């Protein structure tokens, strides 16, 4: 198979970028999308050109590193997959393929197709934790959880933090990511002590990072490689509004230090 | 109060305000269209159209407990505040959203987003402009001040829609825009307020579709009926003046 690749090239953050055209020839249909880019990079290196910078790590769809907008869709045209799970047989011979980085002011381009997603880490740091005591560990499964609740929490916990939701959202919103991270803890008994403080802190951090707002397009759900439902956004909205409207509680109570 | 202000500062809070003010305006629209349908009812007494009686009732609502017109003004103020909050929050959100995606994609393929959802800002702006026109036409009478008679609702409708075809066409088009806006808004507000669930969503979508279609059909029926010429000619202006004096 032969393809024409239209790839976004950019020196670094802040510098302007532009599309470059590359031709790749005799590509096996069984080759993965990232392997096809590897081959292109080898050719570029051999001919003394700068290879195309792109992110990848596990190449089995679980790490969330690969991040390409292919023909206008994050992770390409196949639903429920990451870029590394995309194969050249999913494209037609002779096709021009446009490859762009995630576009978001919160995810600045580092080089070519690589973006800095540490904004997600800071959202996570703001509240994505639970309190555990430091003594001997309790017996696993000592807290009974309804299977439906456990399943729902696991559905949210499937999020690999790839950022496709932000890339897909016309508003560059991180609502699906934040709501998945908020919900998988808020659903479980272990996450209850920080439930309302967590949603407030994570939403505030999300807004500080410069992500947009939700307009209920559901593009994020369609682009999510883990097919996380936008129901978690509604859940987060509910918890956030509850947290915002109720009387704030001082967790220290009367136990202020003397 | 400080908590409400901090809610206003967050994007989630702004969305909630947009949703709640949207509900207020939807309730108003439903009541408005029920009132409009009185144009089709037979005259309660000869020469006095039912919709004119309704218009006088709206002004005398709440009397003698409240001064004449006070209840109507209260509703008007609530609606103006709701509209102002709705528009201000949406404009602020639009600016945030624009800043969040400074560089657009060269190529973009949408999967889930409906045209209605993607055109909310455009339809909203058109509706705002239409609302201004509508108030100038049927509340203050500025658009056609020579023929406008305050209180003679039926006669004003007849003149506007039967005699000027562009008004009838314009109003039906505007109601189409309204239906598009409501189709996304009436579903989206449940998510903004956190009441959506996967098992409820088909029902919520159906509700939004029914509401949008219902508002379109009922609102459009009045200009279409007057335009078609099937509506009876309004009572002459002398009688109208007499009714006004009596009211």
mmCIF file of N, CA and C in Angstrom, chain B residues 87-195:
data_model
loop_
_atom_site.group_PDB
_atom_site.id
_atom_site.type_symbol
_atom_site.label_atom_id
_atom_site.label_comp_id
_atom_site.label_asym_id
_atom_site.label_seq_id
_atom_site.Cartn_x
_atom_site.Cartn_y
_atom_site.Cartn_z
ATOM 1 N N UNK B 87 -27.220 34.810 28.792
ATOM 2 C CA UNK B 87 -26.338 35.356 27.748
ATOM 3 C C UNK B 87 -24.944 35.644 28.319
ATOM 4 N N UNK B 88 -24.890 36.270 29.515
ATOM 5 C CA UNK B 88 -23.589 36.625 30.083
ATOM 6 C C UNK B 88 -22.753 35.365 30.322
ATOM 7 N N UNK B 89 -23.375 34.338 30.924
ATOM 8 C CA UNK B 89 -22.633 33.096 31.198
ATOM 9 C C UNK B 89 -22.164 32.444 29.902
ATOM 10 N N UNK B 90 -23.039 32.405 28.900
ATOM 11 C CA UNK B 90 -22.672 31.760 27.635
ATOM 12 C C UNK B 90 -21.516 32.506 26.976
ATOM 13 N N UNK B 91 -21.559 33.828 26.996
ATOM 14 C CA UNK B 91 -20.480 34.611 26.374
ATOM 15 C C UNK B 91 -19.166 34.363 27.110
ATOM 16 N N UNK B 92 -19.228 34.340 28.459
ATOM 17 C CA UNK B 92 -18.010 34.085 29.230
ATOM 18 C C UNK B 92 -17.472 32.682 28.930
ATOM 19 N N UNK B 93 -18.364 31.694 28.868
ATOM 20 C CA UNK B 93 -17.941 30.321 28.575
ATOM 21 C C UNK B 93 -17.346 30.231 27.177
ATOM 22 N N UNK B 94 -17.963 30.934 26.226
ATOM 23 C CA UNK B 94 -17.477 30.876 24.846
ATOM 24 C C UNK B 94 -16.047 31.419 24.762
ATOM 25 N N UNK B 95 -15.768 32.459 25.557
ATOM 26 C CA UNK B 95 -14.412 33.019 25.552
ATOM 27 C C UNK B 95 -13.421 32.009 26.126
ATOM 28 N N UNK B 96 -13.814 31.353 27.231
ATOM 29 C CA UNK B 96 -12.936 30.337 27.833
ATOM 30 C C UNK B 96 -12.690 29.219 26.819
ATOM 31 N N UNK B 97 -13.771 28.785 26.165
ATOM 32 C CA UNK B 97 -13.656 27.678 25.214
ATOM 33 C C UNK B 97 -12.781 28.051 24.028
ATOM 34 N N UNK B 98 -12.902 29.295 23.601
ATOM 35 C CA UNK B 98 -12.092 29.736 22.469
ATOM 36 C C UNK B 98 -10.607 29.743 22.847
ATOM 37 N N UNK B 99 -10.342 30.188 24.086
ATOM 38 C CA UNK B 99 -8.950 30.234 24.546
ATOM 39 C C UNK B 99 -8.374 28.833 24.736
ATOM 40 N N UNK B 100 -9.245 27.860 25.015
ATOM 41 C CA UNK B 100 -8.773 26.493 25.252
ATOM 42 C C UNK B 100 -8.358 25.788 23.960
ATOM 43 N N UNK B 101 -8.805 26.285 22.819
ATOM 44 C CA UNK B 101 -8.423 25.673 21.533
ATOM 45 C C UNK B 101 -7.980 26.789 20.594
ATOM 46 N N UNK B 102 -6.778 27.384 20.880
ATOM 47 C CA UNK B 102 -6.370 28.538 20.059
ATOM 48 C C UNK B 102 -6.047 28.164 18.612
ATOM 49 N N UNK B 103 -5.462 26.969 18.413
ATOM 50 C CA UNK B 103 -5.144 26.528 17.045
ATOM 51 C C UNK B 103 -6.142 25.443 16.659
ATOM 52 N N UNK B 104 -6.869 25.677 15.603
ATOM 53 C CA UNK B 104 -7.892 24.715 15.183
ATOM 54 C C UNK B 104 -7.249 23.584 14.383
ATOM 55 N N UNK B 105 -7.984 22.483 14.282
ATOM 56 C CA UNK B 105 -7.490 21.371 13.471
ATOM 57 C C UNK B 105 -7.601 21.734 12.005
ATOM 58 N N UNK B 106 -6.625 21.254 11.253
ATOM 59 C CA UNK B 106 -6.670 21.475 9.816
ATOM 60 C C UNK B 106 -7.800 20.649 9.210
ATOM 61 N N UNK B 107 -7.932 19.439 9.755
ATOM 62 C CA UNK B 107 -8.974 18.545 9.274
ATOM 63 C C UNK B 107 -9.720 18.051 10.498
ATOM 64 N N UNK B 108 -11.047 18.045 10.474
ATOM 65 C CA UNK B 108 -11.809 17.656 11.652
ATOM 66 C C UNK B 108 -13.013 16.841 11.218
ATOM 67 N N UNK B 109 -13.209 15.708 11.887
ATOM 68 C CA UNK B 109 -14.385 14.890 11.600
ATOM 69 C C UNK B 109 -15.169 14.711 12.883
ATOM 70 N N UNK B 110 -16.426 15.160 12.903
ATOM 71 C CA UNK B 110 -17.262 15.000 14.096
ATOM 72 C C UNK B 110 -18.011 13.677 14.025
ATOM 73 N N UNK B 111 -18.146 13.032 15.181
ATOM 74 C CA UNK B 111 -18.795 11.726 15.233
ATOM 75 C C UNK B 111 -20.167 11.838 15.891
ATOM 76 N N UNK B 112 -20.187 12.450 17.074
ATOM 77 C CA UNK B 112 -21.402 12.471 17.879
ATOM 78 C C UNK B 112 -22.121 13.822 17.849
ATOM 79 N N UNK B 113 -21.345 14.911 17.780
ATOM 80 C CA UNK B 113 -21.930 16.243 17.947
ATOM 81 C C UNK B 113 -22.961 16.525 16.864
ATOM 82 N N UNK B 114 -24.177 16.894 17.272
ATOM 83 C CA UNK B 114 -25.228 17.217 16.316
ATOM 84 C C UNK B 114 -25.019 18.640 15.807
ATOM 85 N N UNK B 115 -25.613 18.920 14.644
ATOM 86 C CA UNK B 115 -25.534 20.278 14.096
ATOM 87 C C UNK B 115 -26.173 21.251 15.083
ATOM 88 N N UNK B 116 -27.272 20.813 15.723
ATOM 89 C CA UNK B 116 -27.953 21.672 16.702
ATOM 90 C C UNK B 116 -26.992 22.045 17.823
ATOM 91 N N UNK B 117 -26.215 21.065 18.312
ATOM 92 C CA UNK B 117 -25.297 21.322 19.419
ATOM 93 C C UNK B 117 -24.193 22.275 18.984
ATOM 94 N N UNK B 118 -23.704 22.082 17.760
ATOM 95 C CA UNK B 118 -22.568 22.874 17.318
ATOM 96 C C UNK B 118 -22.963 24.282 16.933
ATOM 97 N N UNK B 119 -24.254 24.512 16.689
ATOM 98 C CA UNK B 119 -24.667 25.853 16.262
ATOM 99 C C UNK B 119 -25.394 26.609 17.370
ATOM 100 N N UNK B 120 -25.224 26.197 18.636
ATOM 101 C CA UNK B 120 -25.947 26.845 19.735
ATOM 102 C C UNK B 120 -25.659 28.343 19.828
ATOM 103 N N UNK B 121 -24.397 28.741 19.633
ATOM 104 C CA UNK B 121 -24.058 30.163 19.740
ATOM 105 C C UNK B 121 -24.736 30.957 18.630
ATOM 106 N N UNK B 122 -24.724 30.382 17.419
ATOM 107 C CA UNK B 122 -25.316 31.071 16.279
ATOM 108 C C UNK B 122 -26.833 31.165 16.451
ATOM 109 N N UNK B 123 -27.482 30.028 16.778
ATOM 110 C CA UNK B 123 -28.936 30.050 16.935
ATOM 111 C C UNK B 123 -29.317 30.968 18.097
ATOM 112 N N UNK B 124 -28.522 30.937 19.165
ATOM 113 C CA UNK B 124 -28.795 31.803 20.315
ATOM 114 C C UNK B 124 -28.729 33.273 19.935
ATOM 115 N N UNK B 125 -27.710 33.645 19.152
ATOM 116 C CA UNK B 125 -27.566 35.048 18.743
ATOM 117 C C UNK B 125 -28.733 35.469 17.859
ATOM 118 N N UNK B 126 -29.155 34.571 16.939
ATOM 119 C CA UNK B 126 -30.296 34.901 16.066
ATOM 120 C C UNK B 126 -31.552 35.081 16.914
ATOM 121 N N UNK B 127 -31.745 34.179 17.907
ATOM 122 C CA UNK B 127 -32.937 34.263 18.754
ATOM 123 C C UNK B 127 -32.953 35.560 19.558
ATOM 124 N N UNK B 128 -31.771 35.994 20.004
ATOM 125 C CA UNK B 128 -31.685 37.246 20.761
ATOM 126 C C UNK B 128 -32.121 38.418 19.880
ATOM 127 N N UNK B 129 -31.627 38.413 18.640
ATOM 128 C CA UNK B 129 -32.001 39.469 17.700
ATOM 129 C C UNK B 129 -33.500 39.405 17.406
ATOM 130 N N UNK B 130 -34.008 38.184 17.227
ATOM 131 C CA UNK B 130 -35.439 38.004 16.961
ATOM 132 C C UNK B 130 -36.277 38.513 18.124
ATOM 133 N N UNK B 131 -35.811 38.218 19.356
ATOM 134 C CA UNK B 131 -36.557 38.639 20.542
ATOM 135 C C UNK B 131 -36.696 40.159 20.566
ATOM 136 N N UNK B 132 -35.594 40.853 20.247
ATOM 137 C CA UNK B 132 -35.639 42.314 20.197
ATOM 138 C C UNK B 132 -36.668 42.784 19.185
ATOM 139 N N UNK B 133 -36.647 42.175 18.008
ATOM 140 C CA UNK B 133 -37.588 42.533 16.940
ATOM 141 C C UNK B 133 -39.024 42.259 17.378
ATOM 142 N N UNK B 134 -39.224 41.089 17.986
ATOM 143 C CA UNK B 134 -40.551 40.643 18.410
ATOM 144 C C UNK B 134 -41.151 41.620 19.429
ATOM 145 N N UNK B 135 -40.343 42.065 20.388
ATOM 146 C CA UNK B 135 -40.829 43.008 21.406
ATOM 147 C C UNK B 135 -41.150 44.354 20.765
ATOM 148 N N UNK B 136 -40.298 44.776 19.804
ATOM 149 C CA UNK B 136 -40.551 46.047 19.118
ATOM 150 C C UNK B 136 -41.826 45.963 18.281
ATOM 151 N N UNK B 137 -42.134 44.749 17.793
ATOM 152 C CA UNK B 137 -43.309 44.616 16.943
ATOM 153 C C UNK B 137 -44.606 44.497 17.744
ATOM 154 N N UNK B 138 -44.618 43.600 18.742
ATOM 155 C CA UNK B 138 -45.904 43.294 19.376
ATOM 156 C C UNK B 138 -46.058 43.830 20.798
ATOM 157 N N UNK B 139 -44.971 44.322 21.422
ATOM 158 C CA UNK B 139 -45.133 44.881 22.765
ATOM 159 C C UNK B 139 -45.144 46.403 22.706
ATOM 160 N N UNK B 140 -44.131 46.980 22.052
ATOM 161 C CA UNK B 140 -44.089 48.441 21.986
ATOM 162 C C UNK B 140 -44.746 48.965 20.705
ATOM 163 N N UNK B 141 -44.810 48.113 19.673
ATOM 164 C CA UNK B 141 -45.452 48.536 18.427
ATOM 165 C C UNK B 141 -44.610 49.476 17.584
ATOM 166 N N UNK B 142 -43.314 49.528 17.869
ATOM 167 C CA UNK B 142 -42.437 50.469 17.176
ATOM 168 C C UNK B 142 -42.274 50.144 15.688
ATOM 169 N N UNK B 143 -42.301 48.831 15.379
ATOM 170 C CA UNK B 143 -42.029 48.406 13.996
ATOM 171 C C UNK B 143 -43.058 48.997 13.018
ATOM 172 N N UNK B 144 -44.346 48.957 13.420
ATOM 173 C CA UNK B 144 -45.401 49.424 12.522
ATOM 174 C C UNK B 144 -46.324 50.329 13.337
ATOM 175 N N UNK B 145 -45.767 51.434 13.852
ATOM 176 C CA UNK B 145 -46.474 52.216 14.875
ATOM 177 C C UNK B 145 -47.760 52.840 14.346
ATOM 178 N N UNK B 146 -47.862 53.025 12.994
ATOM 179 C CA UNK B 146 -49.070 53.661 12.456
ATOM 180 C C UNK B 146 -50.282 52.763 12.583
ATOM 181 N N UNK B 147 -50.061 51.458 12.421
ATOM 182 C CA UNK B 147 -51.213 50.550 12.433
ATOM 183 C C UNK B 147 -51.357 49.800 13.751
ATOM 184 N N UNK B 148 -50.326 49.870 14.622
ATOM 185 C CA UNK B 148 -50.351 49.122 15.875
ATOM 186 C C UNK B 148 -51.323 49.771 16.852
ATOM 187 N N UNK B 149 -52.225 48.948 17.430
ATOM 188 C CA UNK B 149 -53.157 49.438 18.447
ATOM 189 C C UNK B 149 -52.904 48.654 19.713
ATOM 190 N N UNK B 150 -52.483 49.311 20.763
ATOM 191 C CA UNK B 150 -52.150 48.604 21.996
ATOM 192 C C UNK B 150 -53.398 47.957 22.576
ATOM 193 N N UNK B 151 -53.286 46.703 22.955
ATOM 194 C CA UNK B 151 -54.410 45.976 23.546
ATOM 195 C C UNK B 151 -55.222 45.208 22.528
ATOM 196 N N UNK B 152 -55.179 45.614 21.262
ATOM 197 C CA UNK B 152 -55.921 44.900 20.218
ATOM 198 C C UNK B 152 -55.021 43.819 19.631
ATOM 199 N N UNK B 153 -54.800 42.780 20.452
ATOM 200 C CA UNK B 153 -53.815 41.765 20.085
ATOM 201 C C UNK B 153 -54.195 41.078 18.781
ATOM 202 N N UNK B 154 -55.485 40.675 18.704
ATOM 203 C CA UNK B 154 -55.923 39.923 17.519
ATOM 204 C C UNK B 154 -55.749 40.767 16.252
ATOM 205 N N UNK B 155 -56.162 42.016 16.329
ATOM 206 C CA UNK B 155 -56.063 42.894 15.159
ATOM 207 C C UNK B 155 -54.601 43.118 14.769
ATOM 208 N N UNK B 156 -53.739 43.262 15.757
ATOM 209 C CA UNK B 156 -52.305 43.454 15.471
ATOM 210 C C UNK B 156 -51.720 42.225 14.796
ATOM 211 N N UNK B 157 -52.111 41.038 15.293
ATOM 212 C CA UNK B 157 -51.632 39.789 14.688
ATOM 213 C C UNK B 157 -52.109 39.716 13.241
ATOM 214 N N UNK B 158 -53.380 40.048 13.038
ATOM 215 C CA UNK B 158 -53.982 39.961 11.702
ATOM 216 C C UNK B 158 -53.236 40.868 10.730
ATOM 217 N N UNK B 159 -53.000 42.100 11.178
ATOM 218 C CA UNK B 159 -52.314 43.061 10.306
ATOM 219 C C UNK B 159 -50.888 42.581 9.986
ATOM 220 N N UNK B 160 -50.198 42.109 11.011
ATOM 221 C CA UNK B 160 -48.797 41.727 10.802
ATOM 222 C C UNK B 160 -48.686 40.512 9.889
ATOM 223 N N UNK B 161 -49.449 39.478 10.180
ATOM 224 C CA UNK B 161 -49.215 38.204 9.498
ATOM 225 C C UNK B 161 -50.051 38.038 8.237
ATOM 226 N N UNK B 162 -51.243 38.654 8.188
ATOM 227 C CA UNK B 162 -52.068 38.486 6.997
ATOM 228 C C UNK B 162 -51.646 39.471 5.918
ATOM 229 N N UNK B 163 -51.298 40.668 6.343
ATOM 230 C CA UNK B 163 -51.066 41.714 5.355
ATOM 231 C C UNK B 163 -49.598 41.837 4.957
ATOM 232 N N UNK B 164 -48.685 41.381 5.799
ATOM 233 C CA UNK B 164 -47.252 41.463 5.447
ATOM 234 C C UNK B 164 -46.683 40.037 5.466
ATOM 235 N N UNK B 165 -46.531 39.457 4.267
ATOM 236 C CA UNK B 165 -46.147 38.045 4.214
ATOM 237 C C UNK B 165 -44.747 37.802 4.762
ATOM 238 N N UNK B 166 -43.865 38.806 4.644
ATOM 239 C CA UNK B 166 -42.486 38.609 5.101
ATOM 240 C C UNK B 166 -42.445 38.354 6.608
ATOM 241 N N UNK B 167 -43.394 38.953 7.370
ATOM 242 C CA UNK B 167 -43.444 38.721 8.812
ATOM 243 C C UNK B 167 -43.781 37.255 9.107
ATOM 244 N N UNK B 168 -44.816 36.750 8.386
ATOM 245 C CA UNK B 168 -45.235 35.361 8.628
ATOM 246 C C UNK B 168 -44.085 34.409 8.327
ATOM 247 N N UNK B 169 -43.406 34.629 7.193
ATOM 248 C CA UNK B 169 -42.293 33.741 6.815
ATOM 249 C C UNK B 169 -41.165 33.874 7.833
ATOM 250 N N UNK B 170 -40.841 35.120 8.197
ATOM 251 C CA UNK B 170 -39.767 35.371 9.165
ATOM 252 C C UNK B 170 -40.042 34.705 10.506
ATOM 253 N N UNK B 171 -41.290 34.767 10.962
ATOM 254 C CA UNK B 171 -41.614 34.179 12.266
ATOM 255 C C UNK B 171 -41.490 32.661 12.233
ATOM 256 N N UNK B 172 -41.940 32.042 11.138
ATOM 257 C CA UNK B 172 -41.832 30.579 11.053
ATOM 258 C C UNK B 172 -40.358 30.167 11.024
ATOM 259 N N UNK B 173 -39.545 30.918 10.267
ATOM 260 C CA UNK B 173 -38.105 30.628 10.225
ATOM 261 C C UNK B 173 -37.492 30.779 11.623
ATOM 262 N N UNK B 174 -37.864 31.847 12.319
ATOM 263 C CA UNK B 174 -37.324 32.075 13.665
ATOM 264 C C UNK B 174 -37.725 30.938 14.601
ATOM 265 N N UNK B 175 -38.943 30.407 14.429
ATOM 266 C CA UNK B 175 -39.372 29.289 15.285
ATOM 267 C C UNK B 175 -38.596 28.018 14.960
ATOM 268 N N UNK B 176 -38.180 27.876 13.684
ATOM 269 C CA UNK B 176 -37.306 26.763 13.320
ATOM 270 C C UNK B 176 -35.975 26.853 14.054
ATOM 271 N N UNK B 177 -35.423 28.069 14.118
ATOM 272 C CA UNK B 177 -34.169 28.308 14.848
ATOM 273 C C UNK B 177 -34.387 27.996 16.332
ATOM 274 N N UNK B 178 -35.536 28.443 16.859
ATOM 275 C CA UNK B 178 -35.850 28.195 18.277
ATOM 276 C C UNK B 178 -35.880 26.693 18.551
ATOM 277 N N UNK B 179 -36.522 25.943 17.640
ATOM 278 C CA UNK B 179 -36.637 24.498 17.825
ATOM 279 C C UNK B 179 -35.256 23.845 17.849
ATOM 280 N N UNK B 180 -34.352 24.308 16.964
ATOM 281 C CA UNK B 180 -32.987 23.761 16.932
ATOM 282 C C UNK B 180 -32.280 24.026 18.262
ATOM 283 N N UNK B 181 -32.440 25.250 18.755
ATOM 284 C CA UNK B 181 -31.798 25.651 20.021
ATOM 285 C C UNK B 181 -32.361 24.820 21.177
ATOM 286 N N UNK B 182 -33.678 24.648 21.192
ATOM 287 C CA UNK B 182 -34.335 23.909 22.287
ATOM 288 C C UNK B 182 -33.984 22.424 22.205
ATOM 289 N N UNK B 183 -33.840 21.904 20.986
ATOM 290 C CA UNK B 183 -33.553 20.472 20.837
ATOM 291 C C UNK B 183 -32.268 20.095 21.562
ATOM 292 N N UNK B 184 -31.219 20.928 21.451
ATOM 293 C CA UNK B 184 -30.001 20.622 22.193
ATOM 294 C C UNK B 184 -30.108 21.089 23.649
ATOM 295 N N UNK B 185 -30.644 22.290 23.839
ATOM 296 C CA UNK B 185 -30.683 22.879 25.181
ATOM 297 C C UNK B 185 -31.508 22.073 26.166
ATOM 298 N N UNK B 186 -32.674 21.602 25.728
ATOM 299 C CA UNK B 186 -33.581 20.917 26.654
ATOM 300 C C UNK B 186 -33.033 19.555 27.057
ATOM 301 N N UNK B 187 -32.102 18.995 26.254
ATOM 302 C CA UNK B 187 -31.444 17.760 26.696
ATOM 303 C C UNK B 187 -30.219 18.084 27.532
ATOM 304 N N UNK B 188 -29.454 19.035 27.011
ATOM 305 C CA UNK B 188 -28.163 19.370 27.605
ATOM 306 C C UNK B 188 -28.299 19.876 29.038
ATOM 307 N N UNK B 189 -29.410 20.540 29.353
ATOM 308 C CA UNK B 189 -29.551 21.112 30.694
ATOM 309 C C UNK B 189 -29.581 20.018 31.760
ATOM 310 N N UNK B 190 -30.093 18.847 31.408
ATOM 311 C CA UNK B 190 -30.129 17.759 32.396
ATOM 312 C C UNK B 190 -28.718 17.310 32.741
ATOM 313 N N UNK B 191 -27.850 17.282 31.724
ATOM 314 C CA UNK B 191 -26.465 16.899 32.005
ATOM 315 C C UNK B 191 -25.753 17.976 32.809
ATOM 316 N N UNK B 192 -25.988 19.250 32.469
ATOM 317 C CA UNK B 192 -25.334 20.339 33.200
ATOM 318 C C UNK B 192 -25.718 20.312 34.670
ATOM 319 N N UNK B 193 -26.961 19.889 34.956
ATOM 320 C CA UNK B 193 -27.415 19.843 36.345
ATOM 321 C C UNK B 193 -27.177 18.472 36.965
ATOM 322 N N UNK B 194 -26.642 17.540 36.180
ATOM 323 C CA UNK B 194 -26.295 16.232 36.711
ATOM 324 C C UNK B 194 -27.466 15.280 36.863
ATOM 325 N N UNK B 195 -28.526 15.449 36.073
ATOM 326 C CA UNK B 195 -29.678 14.550 36.187
ATOM 327 C C UNK B 195 -29.723 13.502 35.078
#
